[in-house]
mmCIF file of C-alpha atoms in Angstrom:
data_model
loop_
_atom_site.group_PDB
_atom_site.id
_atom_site.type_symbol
_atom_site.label_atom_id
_atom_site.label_comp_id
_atom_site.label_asym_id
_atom_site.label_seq_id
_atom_site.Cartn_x
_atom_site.Cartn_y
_atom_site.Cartn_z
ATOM 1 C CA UNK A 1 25.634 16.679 27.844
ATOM 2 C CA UNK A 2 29.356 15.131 28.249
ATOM 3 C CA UNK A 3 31.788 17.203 30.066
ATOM 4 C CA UNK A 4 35.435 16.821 29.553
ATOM 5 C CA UNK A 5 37.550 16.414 33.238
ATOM 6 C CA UNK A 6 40.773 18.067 33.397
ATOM 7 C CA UNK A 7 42.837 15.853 35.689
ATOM 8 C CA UNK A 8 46.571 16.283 36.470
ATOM 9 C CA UNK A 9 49.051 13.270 37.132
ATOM 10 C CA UNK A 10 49.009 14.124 40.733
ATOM 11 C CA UNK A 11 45.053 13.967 41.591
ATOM 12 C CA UNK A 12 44.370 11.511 39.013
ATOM 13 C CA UNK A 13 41.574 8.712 40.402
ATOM 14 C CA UNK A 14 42.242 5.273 40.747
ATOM 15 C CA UNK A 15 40.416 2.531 38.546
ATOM 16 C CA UNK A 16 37.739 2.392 41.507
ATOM 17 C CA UNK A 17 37.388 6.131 40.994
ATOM 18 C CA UNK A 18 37.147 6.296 37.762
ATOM 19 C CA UNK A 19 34.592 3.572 37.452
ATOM 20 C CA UNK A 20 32.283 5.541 39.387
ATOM 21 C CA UNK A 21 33.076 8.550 37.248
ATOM 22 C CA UNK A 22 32.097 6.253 34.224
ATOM 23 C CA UNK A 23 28.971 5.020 35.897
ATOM 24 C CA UNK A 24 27.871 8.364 36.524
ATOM 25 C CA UNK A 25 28.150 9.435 33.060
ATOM 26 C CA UNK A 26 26.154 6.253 31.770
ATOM 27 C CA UNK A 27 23.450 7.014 34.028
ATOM 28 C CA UNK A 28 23.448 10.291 33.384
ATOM 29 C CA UNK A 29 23.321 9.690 29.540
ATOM 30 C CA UNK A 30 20.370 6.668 30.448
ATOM 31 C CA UNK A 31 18.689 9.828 31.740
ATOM 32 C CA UNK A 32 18.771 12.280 29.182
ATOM 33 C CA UNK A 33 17.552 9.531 26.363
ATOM 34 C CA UNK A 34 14.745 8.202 28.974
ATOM 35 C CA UNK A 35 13.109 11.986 28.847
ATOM 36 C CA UNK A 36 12.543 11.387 25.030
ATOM 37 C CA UNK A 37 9.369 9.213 24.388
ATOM 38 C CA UNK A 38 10.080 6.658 21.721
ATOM 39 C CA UNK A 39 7.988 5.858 19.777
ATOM 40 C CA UNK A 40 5.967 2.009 19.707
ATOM 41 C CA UNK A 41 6.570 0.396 16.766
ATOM 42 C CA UNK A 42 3.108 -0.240 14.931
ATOM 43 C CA UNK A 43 1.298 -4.139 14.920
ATOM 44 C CA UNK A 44 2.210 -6.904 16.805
ATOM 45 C CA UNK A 45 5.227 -8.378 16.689
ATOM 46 C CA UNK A 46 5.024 -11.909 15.903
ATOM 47 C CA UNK A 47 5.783 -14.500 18.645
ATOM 48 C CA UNK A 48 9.104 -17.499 17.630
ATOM 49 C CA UNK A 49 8.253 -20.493 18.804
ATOM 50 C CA UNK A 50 11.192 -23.042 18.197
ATOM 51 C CA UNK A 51 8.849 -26.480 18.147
ATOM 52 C CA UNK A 52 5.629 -28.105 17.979
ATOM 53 C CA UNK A 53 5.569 -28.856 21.472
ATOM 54 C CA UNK A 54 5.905 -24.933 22.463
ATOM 55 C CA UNK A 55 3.126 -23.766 19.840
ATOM 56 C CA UNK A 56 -0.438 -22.575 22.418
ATOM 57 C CA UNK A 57 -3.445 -24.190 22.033
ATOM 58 C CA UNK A 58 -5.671 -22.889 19.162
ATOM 59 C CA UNK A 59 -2.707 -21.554 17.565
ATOM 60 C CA UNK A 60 -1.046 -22.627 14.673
ATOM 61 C CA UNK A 61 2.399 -22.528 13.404
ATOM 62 C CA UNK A 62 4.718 -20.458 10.753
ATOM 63 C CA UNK A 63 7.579 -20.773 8.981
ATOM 64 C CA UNK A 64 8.545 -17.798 6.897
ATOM 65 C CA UNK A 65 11.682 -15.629 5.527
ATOM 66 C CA UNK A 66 12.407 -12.143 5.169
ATOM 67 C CA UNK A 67 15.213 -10.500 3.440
ATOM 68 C CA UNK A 68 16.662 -7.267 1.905
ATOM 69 C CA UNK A 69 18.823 -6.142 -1.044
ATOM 70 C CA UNK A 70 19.040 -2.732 0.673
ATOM 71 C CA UNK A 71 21.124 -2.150 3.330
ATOM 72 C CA UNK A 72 19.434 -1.711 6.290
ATOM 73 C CA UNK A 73 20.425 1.054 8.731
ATOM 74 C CA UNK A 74 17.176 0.321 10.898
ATOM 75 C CA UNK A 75 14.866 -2.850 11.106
ATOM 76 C CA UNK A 76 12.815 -3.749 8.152
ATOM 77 C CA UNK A 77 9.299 -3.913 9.112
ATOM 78 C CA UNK A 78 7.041 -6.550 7.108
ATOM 79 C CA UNK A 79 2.698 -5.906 7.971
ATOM 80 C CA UNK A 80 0.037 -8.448 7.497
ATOM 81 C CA UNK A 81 -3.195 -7.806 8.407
ATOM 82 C CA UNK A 82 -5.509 -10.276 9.799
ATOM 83 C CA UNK A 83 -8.476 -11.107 7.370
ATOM 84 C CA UNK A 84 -11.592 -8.803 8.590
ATOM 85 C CA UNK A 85 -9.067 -6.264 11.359
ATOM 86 C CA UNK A 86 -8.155 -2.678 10.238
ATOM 87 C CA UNK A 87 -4.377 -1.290 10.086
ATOM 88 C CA UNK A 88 -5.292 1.179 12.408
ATOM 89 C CA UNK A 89 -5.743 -1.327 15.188
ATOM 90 C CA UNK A 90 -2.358 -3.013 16.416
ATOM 91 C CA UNK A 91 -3.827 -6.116 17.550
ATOM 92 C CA UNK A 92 -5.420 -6.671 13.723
ATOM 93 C CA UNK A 93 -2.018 -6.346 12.466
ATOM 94 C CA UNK A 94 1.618 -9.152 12.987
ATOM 95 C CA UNK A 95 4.852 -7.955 12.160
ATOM 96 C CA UNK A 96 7.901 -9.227 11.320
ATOM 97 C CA UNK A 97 11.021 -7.882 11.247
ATOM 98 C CA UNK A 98 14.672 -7.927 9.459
ATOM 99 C CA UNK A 99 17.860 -5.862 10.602
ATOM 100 C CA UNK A 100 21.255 -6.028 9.247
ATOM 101 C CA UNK A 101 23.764 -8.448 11.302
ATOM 102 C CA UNK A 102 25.443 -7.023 14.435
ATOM 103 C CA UNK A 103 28.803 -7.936 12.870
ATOM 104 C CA UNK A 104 28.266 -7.937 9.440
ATOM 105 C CA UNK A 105 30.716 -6.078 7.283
ATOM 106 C CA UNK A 106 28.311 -5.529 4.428
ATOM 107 C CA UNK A 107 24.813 -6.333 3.668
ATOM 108 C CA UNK A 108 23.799 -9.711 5.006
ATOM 109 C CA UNK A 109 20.179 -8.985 4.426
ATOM 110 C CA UNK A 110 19.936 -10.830 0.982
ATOM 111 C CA UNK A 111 20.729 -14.086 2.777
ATOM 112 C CA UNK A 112 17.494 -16.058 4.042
ATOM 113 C CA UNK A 113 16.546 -16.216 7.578
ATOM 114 C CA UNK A 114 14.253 -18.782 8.412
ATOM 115 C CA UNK A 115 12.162 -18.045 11.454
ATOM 116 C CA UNK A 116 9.337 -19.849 13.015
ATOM 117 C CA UNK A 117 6.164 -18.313 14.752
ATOM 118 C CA UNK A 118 2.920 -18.687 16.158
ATOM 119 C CA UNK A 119 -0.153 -16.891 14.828
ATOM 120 C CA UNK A 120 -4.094 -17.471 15.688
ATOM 121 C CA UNK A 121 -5.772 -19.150 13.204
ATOM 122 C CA UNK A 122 -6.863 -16.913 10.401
ATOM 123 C CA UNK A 123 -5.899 -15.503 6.583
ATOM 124 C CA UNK A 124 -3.077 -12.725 7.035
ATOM 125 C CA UNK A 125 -2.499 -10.639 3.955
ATOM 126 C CA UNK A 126 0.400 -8.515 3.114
ATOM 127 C CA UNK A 127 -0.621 -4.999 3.889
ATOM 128 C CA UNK A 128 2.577 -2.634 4.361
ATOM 129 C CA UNK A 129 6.177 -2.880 4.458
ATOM 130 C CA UNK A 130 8.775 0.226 6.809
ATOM 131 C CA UNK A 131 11.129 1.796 7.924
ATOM 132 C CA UNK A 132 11.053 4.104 11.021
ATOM 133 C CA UNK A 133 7.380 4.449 10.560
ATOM 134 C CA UNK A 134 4.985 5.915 13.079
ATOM 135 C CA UNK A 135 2.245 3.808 11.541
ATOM 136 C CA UNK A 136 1.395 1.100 9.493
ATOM 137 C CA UNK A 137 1.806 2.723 5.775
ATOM 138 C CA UNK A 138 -1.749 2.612 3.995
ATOM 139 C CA UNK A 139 -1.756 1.752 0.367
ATOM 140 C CA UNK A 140 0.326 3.282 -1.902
ATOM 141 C CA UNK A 141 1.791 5.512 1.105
ATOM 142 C CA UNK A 142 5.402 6.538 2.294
ATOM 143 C CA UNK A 143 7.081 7.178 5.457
ATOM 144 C CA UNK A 144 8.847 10.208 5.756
ATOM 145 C CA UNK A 145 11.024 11.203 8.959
ATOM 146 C CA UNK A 146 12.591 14.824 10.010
ATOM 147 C CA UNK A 147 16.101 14.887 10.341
ATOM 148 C CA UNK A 148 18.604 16.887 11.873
ATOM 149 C CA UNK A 149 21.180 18.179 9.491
ATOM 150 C CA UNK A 150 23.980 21.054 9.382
ATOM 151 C CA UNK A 151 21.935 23.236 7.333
ATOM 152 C CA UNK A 152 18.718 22.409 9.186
ATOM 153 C CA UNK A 153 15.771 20.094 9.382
ATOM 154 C CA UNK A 154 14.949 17.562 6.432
ATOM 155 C CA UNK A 155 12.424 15.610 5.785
ATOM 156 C CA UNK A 156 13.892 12.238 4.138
ATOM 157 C CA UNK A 157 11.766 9.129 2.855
ATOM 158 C CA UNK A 158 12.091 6.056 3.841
ATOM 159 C CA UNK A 159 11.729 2.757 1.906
ATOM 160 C CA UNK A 160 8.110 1.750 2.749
ATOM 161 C CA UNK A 161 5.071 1.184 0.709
ATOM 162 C CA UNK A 162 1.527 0.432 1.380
ATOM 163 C CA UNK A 163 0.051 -3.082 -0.700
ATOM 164 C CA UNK A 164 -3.811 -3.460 -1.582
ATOM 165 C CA UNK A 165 -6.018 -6.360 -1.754
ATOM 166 C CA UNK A 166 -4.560 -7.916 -4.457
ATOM 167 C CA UNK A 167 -1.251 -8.225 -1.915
ATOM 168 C CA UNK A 168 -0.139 -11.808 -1.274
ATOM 169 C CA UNK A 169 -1.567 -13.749 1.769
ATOM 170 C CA UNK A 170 -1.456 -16.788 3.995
ATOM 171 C CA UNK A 171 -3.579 -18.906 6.090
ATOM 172 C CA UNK A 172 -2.980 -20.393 9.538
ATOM 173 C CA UNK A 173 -5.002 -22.993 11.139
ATOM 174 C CA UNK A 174 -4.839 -24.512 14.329
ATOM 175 C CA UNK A 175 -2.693 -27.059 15.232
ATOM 176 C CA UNK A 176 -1.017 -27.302 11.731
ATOM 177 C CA UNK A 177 2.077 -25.715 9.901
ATOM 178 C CA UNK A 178 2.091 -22.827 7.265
ATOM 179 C CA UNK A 179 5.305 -22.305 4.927
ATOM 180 C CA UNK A 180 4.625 -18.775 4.119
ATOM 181 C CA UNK A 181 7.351 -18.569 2.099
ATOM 182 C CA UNK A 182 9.970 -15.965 1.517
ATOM 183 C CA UNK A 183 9.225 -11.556 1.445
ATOM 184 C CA UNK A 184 11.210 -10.179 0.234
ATOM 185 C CA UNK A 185 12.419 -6.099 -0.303
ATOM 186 C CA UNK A 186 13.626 -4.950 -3.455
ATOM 187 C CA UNK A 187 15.324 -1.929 -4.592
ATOM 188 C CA UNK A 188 12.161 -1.063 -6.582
ATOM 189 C CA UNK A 189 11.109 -0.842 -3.006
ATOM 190 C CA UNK A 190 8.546 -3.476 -3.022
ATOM 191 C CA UNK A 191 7.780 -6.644 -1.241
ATOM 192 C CA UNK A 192 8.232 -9.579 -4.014
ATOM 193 C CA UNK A 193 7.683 -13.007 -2.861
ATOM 194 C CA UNK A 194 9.626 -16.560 -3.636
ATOM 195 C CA UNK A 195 9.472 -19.744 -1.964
ATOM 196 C CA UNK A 196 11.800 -20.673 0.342
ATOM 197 C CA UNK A 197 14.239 -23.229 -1.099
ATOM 198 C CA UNK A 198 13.952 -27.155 0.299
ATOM 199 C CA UNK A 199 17.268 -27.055 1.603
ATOM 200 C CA UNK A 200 16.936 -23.645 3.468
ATOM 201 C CA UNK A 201 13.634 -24.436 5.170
ATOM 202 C CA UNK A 202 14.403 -28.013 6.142
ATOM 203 C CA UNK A 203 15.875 -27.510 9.081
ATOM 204 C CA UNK A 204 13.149 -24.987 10.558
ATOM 205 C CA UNK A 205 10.677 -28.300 9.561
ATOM 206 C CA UNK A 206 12.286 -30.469 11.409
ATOM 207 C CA UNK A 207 10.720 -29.274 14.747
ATOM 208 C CA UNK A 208 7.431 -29.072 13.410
ATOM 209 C CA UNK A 209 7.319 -31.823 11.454
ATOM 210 C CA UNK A 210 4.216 -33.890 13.498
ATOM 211 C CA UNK A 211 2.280 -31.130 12.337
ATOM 212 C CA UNK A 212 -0.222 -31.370 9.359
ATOM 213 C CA UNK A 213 0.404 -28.875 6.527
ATOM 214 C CA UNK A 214 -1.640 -25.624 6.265
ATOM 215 C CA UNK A 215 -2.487 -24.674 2.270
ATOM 216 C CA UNK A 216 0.337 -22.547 0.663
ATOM 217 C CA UNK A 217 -0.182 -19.037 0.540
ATOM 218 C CA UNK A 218 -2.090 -17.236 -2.193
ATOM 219 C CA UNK A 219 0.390 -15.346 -4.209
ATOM 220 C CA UNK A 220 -0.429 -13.046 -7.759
ATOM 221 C CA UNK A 221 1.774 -13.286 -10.360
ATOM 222 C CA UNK A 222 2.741 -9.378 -9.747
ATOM 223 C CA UNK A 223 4.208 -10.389 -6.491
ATOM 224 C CA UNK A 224 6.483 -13.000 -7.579
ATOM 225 C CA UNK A 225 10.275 -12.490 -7.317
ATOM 226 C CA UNK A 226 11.309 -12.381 -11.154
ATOM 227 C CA UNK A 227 15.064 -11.299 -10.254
ATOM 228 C CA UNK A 228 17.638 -12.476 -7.954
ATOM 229 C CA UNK A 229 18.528 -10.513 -5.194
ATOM 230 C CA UNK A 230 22.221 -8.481 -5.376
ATOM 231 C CA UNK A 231 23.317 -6.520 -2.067
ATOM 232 C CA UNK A 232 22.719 -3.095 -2.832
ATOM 233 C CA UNK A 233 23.614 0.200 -0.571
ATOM 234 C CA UNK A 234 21.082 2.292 1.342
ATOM 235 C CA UNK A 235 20.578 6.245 0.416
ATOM 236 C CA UNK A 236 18.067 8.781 1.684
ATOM 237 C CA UNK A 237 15.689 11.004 -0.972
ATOM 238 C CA UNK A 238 18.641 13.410 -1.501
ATOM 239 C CA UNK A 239 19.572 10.515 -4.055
ATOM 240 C CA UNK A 240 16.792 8.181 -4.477
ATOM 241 C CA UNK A 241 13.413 7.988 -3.590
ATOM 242 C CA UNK A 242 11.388 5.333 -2.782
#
C-alpha cells in the first residue's frame, strides 16, 4: 500500500533523501507483487534466431507472421502442437506471440511482423489461439478470467479459441527453411491464414537464404484469409463475445 508523506518546507529532504524515499517505495511495491504467483504462460515459447549460421544442429529454421485486427491489451498467444505431443504437455506445444507496440497510438497489430525461429524437425499444427489463458484452449474452448470490478467480481471472456485436426500446419526439417506464412486473428475471433507477401518476407530471407526450402504448409480452404484486415477496438463479453 502507498502512503502519502506530509512534509513541510522546513524539513523537506534533499534529492539524495528523497531518492531513497523513492527507492523504498519501489521495493516495497517489488514486494507486494512478488507475493502473488503469476502464472506460466502455457507451451514453449519459440526460440528467434536471426541467421543460418545461429540455427542448432538438427534444427531447422522458420519464418512466420502474426498479426491482429483487435486491439490487444495483453499478448496474443498463437499454439501449435507438435505432430504425435498432447496440449497438456508444454514441451509438445511452441508458441508465438503478438502484443501491441510500446508506443503505438492505435492498433499496430494489423501490420506484419516477420520473425524468424528455430524449431526441431517435425509437422506443427495449429491447435489454439489466447489471451490470458491458464492453458492451452482445447477445441472449440474459451478462456474466461475473473475480474475485479466496482460492483464485484466478473467473469469476462477472452478472445481465444481451440482449432481441430483439420487446423492448418507446417513442417520443419533439419537444416532447411520453412515460410510458414502469415496467422492471423480476426474479429470473428479466429486464426485465418495468408501468405506472407514477397516484399515483406524478403528481408527475413536474406539471412537464411543458403538454406534449402522446407514444403509450404498445409492450409484448408476454411482457414484462408478471405478479407483484409481493418484495425478494430478491443471489448470484454459485457459487449461482445468471442
Amino acid at each position: 500500500m502507498f502512503h502519502s508523506f506530509g512534509l513541510s518546507h522546513k524539513n523537506r529532504p534533499g534529492f539524495a533523501s528523497m531518492r531513497t524515499i523513492l527507492t523504498a517505495l519501489i521495493l516495497a511495491c517489488m514486494t507486494g507483487l512478488a507475493s502473488v504467483p503469476a502464472l506460466a504462460d502455457p507451451g514453449m515459447a519459440a526460440e528467434r534466431v536471426s541467421r543460418a549460421g545461429a540455427v542448432d544442429d538438427g534444427h531447422g529454421a522458420v519464418i512466420i507472421s502474426i498479426r491482429s485486427e483487435l486491439y490487444l491489451d495483453d499478448p496474443l498467444q498463437v499454439y501449435f502442437l507438435r505432430e504425435g505431443g498432447s496440449i497438456a504437455n508444454d514441451r509438445d506445444v511452441v508458441r508465438f506471440e503478438r502484443r501491441q507496440g510500446f508506443f503505438a497510438f492505435g492498433n499496430d497489430t494489423v501490420e506484419y511482423q516477420i520473425r524468424a525461429y528455430q524449431l526441431a524437425p517435425g509437422t506443427y499444427r495449429l491447435v489454439a489461439h489466447g489471451m490470458n489463458c491458464p492453458k492451452v484452449p482445447a477445441e472449440d474452448e474459451r478462456c474466461l478470467i475473473d475480474v475485479q470490478g466496482i460492483a464485484g467480481a466478473e467473469v469476462l471472456s477472452r478472445p481465444s479459441r481451440g482449432y481441430g485436426e483439420d487446423a492448418p500446419s507446417f513442417q520443419v526439417r533439419a537444416g532447411s527453411l520453412t515460410d510458414a506464412g502469415d496467422f492471423a486473428l480476426t474479429a470473428r475471433n479466429t486464426i485465418e491464414w495468408s501468405p506472407i507477401p514477397a516484399h515483406e518476407i524478403d528481408r527475413a530471407r536474406r539471412g537464411f537464404a543458403r538454406l534449402p526450402m522446407a514444403p509450404a504448409p498445409e492450409v484448408p480452404e476454411d482457414f484462408k484469409l478471405k478479407y483484409g484486415l481493418h484495425a478494430r477496438t478491443f471489448e470484454d463479453d459485457r459487449y461482445r463475445r468471442y
